[in-house]
Coordinates of C-alpha atoms in Angstrom, one line a residue:
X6 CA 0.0 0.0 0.0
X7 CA 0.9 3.5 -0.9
X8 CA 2.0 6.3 1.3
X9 CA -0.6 8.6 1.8
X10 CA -0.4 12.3 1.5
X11 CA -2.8 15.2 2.7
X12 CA -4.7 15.2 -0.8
X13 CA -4.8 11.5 -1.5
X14 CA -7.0 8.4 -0.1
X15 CA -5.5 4.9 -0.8
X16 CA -8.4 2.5 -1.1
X17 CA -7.7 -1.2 -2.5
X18 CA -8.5 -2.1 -6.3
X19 CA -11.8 -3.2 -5.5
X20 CA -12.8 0.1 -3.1
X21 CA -11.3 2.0 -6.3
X22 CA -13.3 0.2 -9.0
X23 CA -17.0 0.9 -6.5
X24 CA -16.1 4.3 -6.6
X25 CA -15.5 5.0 -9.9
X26 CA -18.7 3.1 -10.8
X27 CA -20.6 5.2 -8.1
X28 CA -18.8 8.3 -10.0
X29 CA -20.0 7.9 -13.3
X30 CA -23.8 6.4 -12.0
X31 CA -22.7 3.4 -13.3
X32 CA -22.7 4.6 -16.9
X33 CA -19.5 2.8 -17.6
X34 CA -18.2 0.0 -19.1
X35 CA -17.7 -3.5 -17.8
X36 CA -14.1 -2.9 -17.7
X37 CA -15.3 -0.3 -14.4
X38 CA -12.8 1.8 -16.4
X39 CA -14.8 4.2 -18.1
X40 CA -13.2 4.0 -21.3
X41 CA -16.0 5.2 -22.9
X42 CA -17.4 7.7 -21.0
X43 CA -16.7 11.4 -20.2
X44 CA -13.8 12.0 -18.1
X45 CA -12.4 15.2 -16.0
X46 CA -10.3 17.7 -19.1
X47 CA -12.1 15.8 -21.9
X48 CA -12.3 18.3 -24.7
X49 CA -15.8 17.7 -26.5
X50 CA -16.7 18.9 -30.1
X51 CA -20.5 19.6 -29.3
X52 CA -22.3 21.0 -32.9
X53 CA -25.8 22.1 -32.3
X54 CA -28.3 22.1 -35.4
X55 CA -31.6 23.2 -35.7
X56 CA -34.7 22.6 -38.3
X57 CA -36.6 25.1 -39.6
X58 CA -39.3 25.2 -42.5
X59 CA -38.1 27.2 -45.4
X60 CA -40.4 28.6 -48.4
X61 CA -39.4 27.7 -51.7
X62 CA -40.5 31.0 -53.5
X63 CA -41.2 34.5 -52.0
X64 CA -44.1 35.4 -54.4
X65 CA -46.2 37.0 -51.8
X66 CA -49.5 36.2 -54.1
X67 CA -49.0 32.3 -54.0
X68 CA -48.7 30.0 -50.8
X69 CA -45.2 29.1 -50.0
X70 CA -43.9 25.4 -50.5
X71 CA -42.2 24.6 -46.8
X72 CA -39.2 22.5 -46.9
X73 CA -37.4 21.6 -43.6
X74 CA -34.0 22.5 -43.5
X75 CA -31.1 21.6 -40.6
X76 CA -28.8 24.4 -40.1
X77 CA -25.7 24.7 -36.9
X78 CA -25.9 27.0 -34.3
X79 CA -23.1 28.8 -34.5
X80 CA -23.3 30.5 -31.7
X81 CA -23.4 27.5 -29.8
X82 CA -20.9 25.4 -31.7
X83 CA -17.3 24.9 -30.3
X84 CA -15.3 23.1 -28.2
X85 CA -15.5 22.5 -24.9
X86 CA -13.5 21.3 -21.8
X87 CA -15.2 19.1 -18.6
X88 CA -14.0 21.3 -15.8
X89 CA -12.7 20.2 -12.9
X90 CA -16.7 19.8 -11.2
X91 CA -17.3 17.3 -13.9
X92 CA -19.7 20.3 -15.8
X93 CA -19.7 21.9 -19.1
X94 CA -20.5 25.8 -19.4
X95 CA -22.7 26.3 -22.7
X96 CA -24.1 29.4 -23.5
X97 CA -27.6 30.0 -22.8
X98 CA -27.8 26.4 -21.1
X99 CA -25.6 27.2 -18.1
X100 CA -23.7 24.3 -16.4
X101 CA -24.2 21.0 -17.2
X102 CA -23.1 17.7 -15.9
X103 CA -20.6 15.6 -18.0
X104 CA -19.0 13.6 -16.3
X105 CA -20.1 9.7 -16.5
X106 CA -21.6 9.5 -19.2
X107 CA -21.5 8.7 -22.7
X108 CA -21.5 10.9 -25.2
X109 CA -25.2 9.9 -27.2
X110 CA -26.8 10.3 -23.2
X111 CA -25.1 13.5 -22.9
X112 CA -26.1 14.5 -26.1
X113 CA -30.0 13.8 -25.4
X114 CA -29.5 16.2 -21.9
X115 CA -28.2 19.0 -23.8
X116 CA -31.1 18.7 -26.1
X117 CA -33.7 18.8 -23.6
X118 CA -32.2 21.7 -22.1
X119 CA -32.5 23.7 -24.7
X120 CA -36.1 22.4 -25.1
X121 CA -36.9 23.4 -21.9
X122 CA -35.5 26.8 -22.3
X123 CA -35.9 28.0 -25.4
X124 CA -39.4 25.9 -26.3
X125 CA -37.3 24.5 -29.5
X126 CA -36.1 21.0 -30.7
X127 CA -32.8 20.7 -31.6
X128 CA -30.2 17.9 -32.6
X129 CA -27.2 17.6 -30.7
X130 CA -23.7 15.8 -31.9
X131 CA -21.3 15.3 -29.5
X132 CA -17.7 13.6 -30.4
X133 CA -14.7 13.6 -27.7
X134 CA -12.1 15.9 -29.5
X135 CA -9.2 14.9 -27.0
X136 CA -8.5 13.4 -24.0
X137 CA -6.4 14.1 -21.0
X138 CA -2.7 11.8 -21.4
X139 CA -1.7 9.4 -19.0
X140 CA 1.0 10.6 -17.3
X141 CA 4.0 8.5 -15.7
X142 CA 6.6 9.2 -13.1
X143 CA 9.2 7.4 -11.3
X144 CA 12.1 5.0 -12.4
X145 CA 11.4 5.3 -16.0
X146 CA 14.1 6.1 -19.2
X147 CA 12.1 9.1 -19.9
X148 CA 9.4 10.2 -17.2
X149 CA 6.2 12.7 -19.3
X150 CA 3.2 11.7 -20.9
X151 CA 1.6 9.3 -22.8
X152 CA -1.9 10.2 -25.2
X153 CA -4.4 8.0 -23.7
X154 CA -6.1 5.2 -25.9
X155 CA -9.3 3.4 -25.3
X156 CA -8.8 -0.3 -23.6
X157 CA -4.9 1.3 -22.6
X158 CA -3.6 -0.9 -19.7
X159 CA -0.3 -0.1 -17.6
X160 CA 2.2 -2.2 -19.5
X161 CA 1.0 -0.1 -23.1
X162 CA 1.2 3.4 -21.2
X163 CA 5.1 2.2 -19.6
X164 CA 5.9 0.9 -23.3
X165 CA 6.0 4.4 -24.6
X166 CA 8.5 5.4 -22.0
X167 CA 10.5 2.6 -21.6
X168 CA 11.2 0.8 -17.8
X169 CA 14.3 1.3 -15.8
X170 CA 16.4 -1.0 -13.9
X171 CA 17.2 -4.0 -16.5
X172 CA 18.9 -4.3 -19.7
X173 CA 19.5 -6.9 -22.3
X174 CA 16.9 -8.2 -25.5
X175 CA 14.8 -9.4 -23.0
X176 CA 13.6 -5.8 -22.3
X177 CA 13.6 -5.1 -25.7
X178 CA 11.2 -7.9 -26.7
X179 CA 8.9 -7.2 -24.0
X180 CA 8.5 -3.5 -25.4
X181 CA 8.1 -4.7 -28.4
X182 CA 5.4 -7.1 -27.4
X183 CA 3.4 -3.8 -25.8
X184 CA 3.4 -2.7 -28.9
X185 CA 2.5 -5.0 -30.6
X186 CA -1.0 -5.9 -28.1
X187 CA -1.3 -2.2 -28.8
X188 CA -1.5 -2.5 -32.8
X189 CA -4.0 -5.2 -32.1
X190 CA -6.3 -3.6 -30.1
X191 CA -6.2 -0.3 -32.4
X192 CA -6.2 -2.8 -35.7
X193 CA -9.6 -4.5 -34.0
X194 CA -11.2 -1.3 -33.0
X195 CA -10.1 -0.1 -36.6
X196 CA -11.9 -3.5 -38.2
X197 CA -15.1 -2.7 -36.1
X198 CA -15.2 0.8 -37.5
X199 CA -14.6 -0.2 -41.0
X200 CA -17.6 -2.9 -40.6
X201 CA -19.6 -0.2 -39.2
X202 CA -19.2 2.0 -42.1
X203 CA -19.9 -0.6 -44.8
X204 CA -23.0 -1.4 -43.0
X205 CA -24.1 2.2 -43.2
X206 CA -23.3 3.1 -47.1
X207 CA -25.1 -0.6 -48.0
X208 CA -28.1 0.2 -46.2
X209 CA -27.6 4.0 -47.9
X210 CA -27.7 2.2 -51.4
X211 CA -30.9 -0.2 -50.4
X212 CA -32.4 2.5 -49.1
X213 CA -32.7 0.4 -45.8
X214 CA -34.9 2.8 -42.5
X215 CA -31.5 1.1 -40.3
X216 CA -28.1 -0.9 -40.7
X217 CA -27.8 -4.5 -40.6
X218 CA -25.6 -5.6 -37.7
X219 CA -22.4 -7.0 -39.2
X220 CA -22.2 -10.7 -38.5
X221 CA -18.5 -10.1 -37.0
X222 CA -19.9 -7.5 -34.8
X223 CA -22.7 -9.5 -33.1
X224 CA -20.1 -11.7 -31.2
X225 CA -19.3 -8.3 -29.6
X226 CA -22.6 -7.4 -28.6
X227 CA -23.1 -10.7 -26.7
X228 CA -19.6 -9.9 -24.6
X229 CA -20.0 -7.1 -21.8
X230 CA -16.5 -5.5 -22.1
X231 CA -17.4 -4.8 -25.8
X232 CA -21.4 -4.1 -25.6
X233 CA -21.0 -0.5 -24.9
X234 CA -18.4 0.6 -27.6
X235 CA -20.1 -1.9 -30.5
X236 CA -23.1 -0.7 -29.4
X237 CA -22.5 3.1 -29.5
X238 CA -20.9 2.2 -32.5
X239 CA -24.1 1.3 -34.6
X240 CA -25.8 3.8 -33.0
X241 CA -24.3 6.4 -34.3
X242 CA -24.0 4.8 -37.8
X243 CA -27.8 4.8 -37.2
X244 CA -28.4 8.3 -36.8
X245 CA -25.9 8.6 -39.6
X246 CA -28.1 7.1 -41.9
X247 CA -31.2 8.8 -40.6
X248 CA -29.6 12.0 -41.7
X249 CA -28.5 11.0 -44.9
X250 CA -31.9 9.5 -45.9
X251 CA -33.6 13.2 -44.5
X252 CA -31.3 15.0 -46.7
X253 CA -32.0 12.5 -49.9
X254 CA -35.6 13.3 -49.5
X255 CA -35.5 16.9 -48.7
X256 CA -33.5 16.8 -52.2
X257 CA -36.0 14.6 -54.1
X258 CA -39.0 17.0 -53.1
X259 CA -36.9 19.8 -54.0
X260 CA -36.3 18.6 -57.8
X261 CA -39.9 17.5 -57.7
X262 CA -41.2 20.6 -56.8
X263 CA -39.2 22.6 -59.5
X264 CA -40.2 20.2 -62.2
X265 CA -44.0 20.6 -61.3
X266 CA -43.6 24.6 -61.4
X267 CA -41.8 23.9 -64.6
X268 CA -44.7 21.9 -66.1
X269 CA -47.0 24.4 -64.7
X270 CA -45.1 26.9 -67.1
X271 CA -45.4 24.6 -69.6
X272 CA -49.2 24.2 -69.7
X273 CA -49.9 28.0 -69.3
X274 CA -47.3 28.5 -72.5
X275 CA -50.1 25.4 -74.4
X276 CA -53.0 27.3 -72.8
X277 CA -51.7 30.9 -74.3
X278 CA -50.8 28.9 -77.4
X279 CA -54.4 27.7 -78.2
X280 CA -55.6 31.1 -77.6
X281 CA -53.5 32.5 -80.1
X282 CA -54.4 30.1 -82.4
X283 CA -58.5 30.7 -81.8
X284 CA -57.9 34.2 -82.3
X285 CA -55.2 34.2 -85.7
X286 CA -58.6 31.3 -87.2
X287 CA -60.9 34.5 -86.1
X288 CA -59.1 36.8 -87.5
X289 CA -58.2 35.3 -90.6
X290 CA -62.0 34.5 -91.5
X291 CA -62.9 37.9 -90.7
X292 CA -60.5 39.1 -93.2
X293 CA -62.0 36.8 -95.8
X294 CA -64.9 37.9 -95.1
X295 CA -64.3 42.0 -95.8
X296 CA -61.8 40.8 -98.5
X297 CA -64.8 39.3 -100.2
X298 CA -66.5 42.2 -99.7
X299 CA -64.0 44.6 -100.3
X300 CA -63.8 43.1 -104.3
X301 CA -67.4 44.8 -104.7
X302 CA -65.7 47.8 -103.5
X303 CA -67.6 48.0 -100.2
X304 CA -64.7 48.2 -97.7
X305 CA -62.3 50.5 -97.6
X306 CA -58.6 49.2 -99.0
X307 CA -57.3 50.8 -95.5
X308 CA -58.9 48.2 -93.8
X309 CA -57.9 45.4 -95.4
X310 CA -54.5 46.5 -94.8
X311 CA -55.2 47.1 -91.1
X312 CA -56.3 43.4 -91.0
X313 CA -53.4 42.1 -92.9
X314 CA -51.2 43.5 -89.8
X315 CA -52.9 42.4 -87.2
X316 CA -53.1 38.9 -88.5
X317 CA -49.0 39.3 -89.2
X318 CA -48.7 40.5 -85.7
X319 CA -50.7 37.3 -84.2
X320 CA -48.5 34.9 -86.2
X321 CA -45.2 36.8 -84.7
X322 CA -46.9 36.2 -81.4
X323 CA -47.7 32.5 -82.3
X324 CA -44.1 32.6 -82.8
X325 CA -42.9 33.6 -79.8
X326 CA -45.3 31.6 -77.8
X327 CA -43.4 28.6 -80.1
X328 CA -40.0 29.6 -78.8
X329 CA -41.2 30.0 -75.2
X330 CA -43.0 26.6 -75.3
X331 CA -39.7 25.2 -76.8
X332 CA -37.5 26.6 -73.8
X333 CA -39.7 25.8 -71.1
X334 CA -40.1 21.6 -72.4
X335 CA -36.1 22.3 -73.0
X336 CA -35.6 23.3 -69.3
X337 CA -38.1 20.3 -67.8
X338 CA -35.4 18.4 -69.3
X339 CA -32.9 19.8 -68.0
X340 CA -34.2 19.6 -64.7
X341 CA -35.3 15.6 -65.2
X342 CA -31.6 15.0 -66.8
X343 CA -30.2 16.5 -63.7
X344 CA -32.2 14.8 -61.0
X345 CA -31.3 11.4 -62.8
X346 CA -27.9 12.5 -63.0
X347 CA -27.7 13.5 -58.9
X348 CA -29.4 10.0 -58.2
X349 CA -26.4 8.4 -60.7
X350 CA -23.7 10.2 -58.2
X351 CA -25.2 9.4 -55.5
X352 CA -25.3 5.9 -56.3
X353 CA -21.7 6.0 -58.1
X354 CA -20.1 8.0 -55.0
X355 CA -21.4 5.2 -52.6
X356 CA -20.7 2.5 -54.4
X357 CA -16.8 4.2 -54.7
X358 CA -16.9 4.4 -50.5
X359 CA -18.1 0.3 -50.8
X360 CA -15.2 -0.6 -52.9
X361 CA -12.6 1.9 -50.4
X362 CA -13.7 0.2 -47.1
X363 CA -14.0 -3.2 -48.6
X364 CA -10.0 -2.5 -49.4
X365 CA -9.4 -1.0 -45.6
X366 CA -11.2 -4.1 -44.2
X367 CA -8.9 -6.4 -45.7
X368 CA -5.2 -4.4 -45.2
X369 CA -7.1 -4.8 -41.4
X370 CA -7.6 -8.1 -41.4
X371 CA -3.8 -8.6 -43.1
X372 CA -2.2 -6.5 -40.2
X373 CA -4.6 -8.1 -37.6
X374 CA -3.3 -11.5 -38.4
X375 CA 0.4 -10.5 -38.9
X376 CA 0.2 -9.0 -35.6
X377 CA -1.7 -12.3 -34.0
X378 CA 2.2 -14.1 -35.3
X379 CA 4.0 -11.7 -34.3
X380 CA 2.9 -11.7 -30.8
X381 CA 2.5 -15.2 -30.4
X382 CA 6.0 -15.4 -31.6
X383 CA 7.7 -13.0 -28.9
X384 CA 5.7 -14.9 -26.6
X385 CA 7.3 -17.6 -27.5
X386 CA 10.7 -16.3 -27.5
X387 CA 10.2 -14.6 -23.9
X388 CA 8.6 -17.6 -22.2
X389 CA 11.6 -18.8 -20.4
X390 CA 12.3 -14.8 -19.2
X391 CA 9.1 -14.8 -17.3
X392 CA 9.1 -11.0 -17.3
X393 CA 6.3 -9.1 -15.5
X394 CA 5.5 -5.9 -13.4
X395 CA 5.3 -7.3 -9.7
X396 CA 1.9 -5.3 -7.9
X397 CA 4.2 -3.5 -5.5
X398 CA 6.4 -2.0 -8.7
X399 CA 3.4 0.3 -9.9
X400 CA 1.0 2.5 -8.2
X401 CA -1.7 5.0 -9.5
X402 CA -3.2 8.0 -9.2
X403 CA -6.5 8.5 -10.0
X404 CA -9.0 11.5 -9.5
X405 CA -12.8 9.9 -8.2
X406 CA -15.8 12.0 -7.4
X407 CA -13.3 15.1 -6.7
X408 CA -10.2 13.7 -4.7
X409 CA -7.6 12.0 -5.4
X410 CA -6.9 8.2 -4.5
X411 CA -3.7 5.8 -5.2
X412 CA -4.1 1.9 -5.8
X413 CA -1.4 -0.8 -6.5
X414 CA -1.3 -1.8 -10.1
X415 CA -0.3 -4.4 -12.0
X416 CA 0.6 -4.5 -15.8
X417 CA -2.9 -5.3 -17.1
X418 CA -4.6 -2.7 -15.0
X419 CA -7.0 -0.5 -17.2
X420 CA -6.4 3.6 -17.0
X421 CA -8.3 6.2 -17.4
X422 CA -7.3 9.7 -18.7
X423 CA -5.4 12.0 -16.6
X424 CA -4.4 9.3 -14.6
X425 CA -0.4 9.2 -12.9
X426 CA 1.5 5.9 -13.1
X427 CA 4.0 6.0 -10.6
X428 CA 6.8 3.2 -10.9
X429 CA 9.0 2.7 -7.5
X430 CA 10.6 -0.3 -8.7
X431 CA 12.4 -2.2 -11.6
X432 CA 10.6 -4.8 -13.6
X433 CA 10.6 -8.2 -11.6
X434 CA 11.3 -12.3 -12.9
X435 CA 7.9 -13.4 -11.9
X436 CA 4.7 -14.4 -14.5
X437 CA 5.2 -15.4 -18.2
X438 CA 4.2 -13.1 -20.5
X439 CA 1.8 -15.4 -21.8
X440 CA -0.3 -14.7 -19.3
X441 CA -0.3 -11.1 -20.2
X442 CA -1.5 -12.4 -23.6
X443 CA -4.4 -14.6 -21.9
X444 CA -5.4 -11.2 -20.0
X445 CA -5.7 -9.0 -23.2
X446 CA -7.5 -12.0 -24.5
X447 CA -5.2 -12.3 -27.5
X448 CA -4.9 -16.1 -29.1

């Protein structure tokens, strides 16, 4: 047990866990880590948007079409930083708390909020930007900090700064091997994404209302360490797809609206047509008519010539009404070439994303499965050094509900960020590394 200082309480691993789990209102993971979960000095992206019904046209002496548009809240938009109260100071919300959870139950408080006061909906997107390091002290090569990475345990944060107090390839292999279990883990988490994001552009192309679960990912969402993150995971791919589909349709309605103003346009232009053409037919027997008449010398020649005009000017209107007709069925299709070419893109530019991820997906499996040899092969190679942390080498210190505690740790503890790794001690001859391996769960 650690010594304990004025600002610190040294509780025992399980006293720690309770604690943290009390912290966070038992928001986080099965790990009792809170890997994913908001922690003190997380810096959150948080983008507000808000819907609001737009008219198509401003001619005040026809109704408006209304078409829903999302736009950000600029003013609201930014970055911000979990104090050290576990809050988050948003303008025109106030404080609110942070700390504990995740970031789609945090995102469904701020909206409320601003439902309650401003009387508004509003969608709420909330990514963690950055995360506090890991910092580590004590008989290391090079004492500083380490950038935090879900699932991190001890032995990956002490990798990055290298252990004191033995020398030889032994050392070097065990680095190496952190490394390695580090790749992995990143290279899995990777894969998961990558499946993710192929579900979400094929249900895109079908058209599908959600994404199908990827067969590789349902193994995950049996397992409670991996529930939360896989499950997160398609959530978000979800509400992805929800907004994609929104914007298709707002974008369909759009291009059917213009086309039926267009054809609207069109059939006053055939209405205008036919009344030129009644009219010219009038006219034209009317002048017959005095023409005949005018050969017995009872009209006036002046009026025959008065005629003659206004039957020339009809046909130059005819004319025009003919040119007008011609641009307005020209521009209907323009506008129904144009909607068939944005569906084309659409359908081109997702089918492009399909062929890119399939591609990622199987450089991840390759590296996943050179990395699986690799590790089982320094695993091999270090089985007779038995090299492990001994649980008096390692302490840390972590803050819980506002102060500060300090627990022994072994190599496979969990961290969370912001937390201090103190090493007193040289790596000790005590476990195989293989073991290690079993505890990451690696084959």
């Amino acid at each position: 047990m650690q010594e304990v200082r004025p600002f610190q309480t040294t509780v025992s691993d399980n006293a720690l866990h309770d604690a943290g789990n009390a912290n966070v209102n038992q928001t986080t993971t099965s790990t009792g880590e809170g890997s994913f979960t908001i922690a003190y000095g997380d810096r959150l992206k948080i983008s507000f948007f808000e819907t609001s019904g737009v008219p198509l046209n401003n001619d005040s002496a026809k109704p408006s079409h209304l078409v829903t548009v999302m736009f950000p809240r600029t003013d609201l938009s930014r970055e911000y930083v979990v104090d050290e109260n576990g809050l988050l100071d948003i303008p025109e919300l106030g404080a609110i708390s942070a700390l504990g959870k995740s970031v789609s139950a945090l995102g469904s408080d701020l909206a409320s909020s601003f439902a309650r006061k401003m009387g508004r909906k509003i969608n709420v997107q909330v990514v963690i930007d950055d995360r506090l390091p890991i910092y580590i002290v004590g008989r290391v090569r090079a004492a500083g900090s380490v950038k935090y990475v879900p699932g991190m345990i001890v032995l990956q944060a002490l990798a990055s700064v290298g252990s004191g107090g033995t020398d030889g390839g032994d050392v070097s292999k065990t680095i190496e091997y952190i490394r390695e279990t580090g790749q992995l883990l990143h290279a899995r988490s990777a894969l998961d994404h990558l499946l993710v994001k192929q579900a979400l552009l094929l249900a895109e192309y079908r058209d599908d209302e959600s994404i199908s679960v990827p067969v590789e990912l349902e193994t995950g969402l049996a397992k409670p360490e991996m529930r939360d993150r896989v499950g997160q995971l398609i959530a978000n791919a979800n509400e992805a797809l929800r907004s994609a589909r929104e914007r298709h349709r707002q974008q369909q309605e759009q291009a059917a609206q213009q086309l039926a103003v267009l054809n609207l346009e069109a059939e006053a232009q055939r209405l205008r047509a036919d009344q030129s053409d009644t009219l010219l037919a009038a006219k034209v027997g009317k002048f017959q008519e005095l023409k005949t008449i005018g050969d017995n010398g009872s009209v006036p020649h002046f009026r025959l010539t008065e005629m003659r005009v206004e039957i020339a000017e009809l046909q130059a209107h005819q004319a025009d009404l003919r040119v007008a007709s011609a641009q307005i069925q020209g521009r209907i299709a323009d506008a129904a070439i144009a909607v068939l070419r944005a569906e084309g893109d659409r359908s081109a530019g997702i089918e492009t994303g399909l062929s890119a991820v399939r591609v990622e997906i199987e450089n991840t499996n390759q590296t996943i499965t050179s990395t699986e040899a690799t590790i089982r092969a320094l695993s091999d190679s270090m089985a007779e050094a038995n090299l492990q942390v001994q649980d008096q080498d390692v302490g840390i210190t972590r803050r819980v509900s506002g102060r500060f505690v300090v627990q022994n740790a072994t190599g496979t503890t969990p961290v969370r960020p912001g937390d201090v790794i103190r090493v007193s001690a040289a790596a000790h001859l005590d476990r195989p590394p293989v073991e290690t391996a079993q505890a990451l769960k690696i084959p």
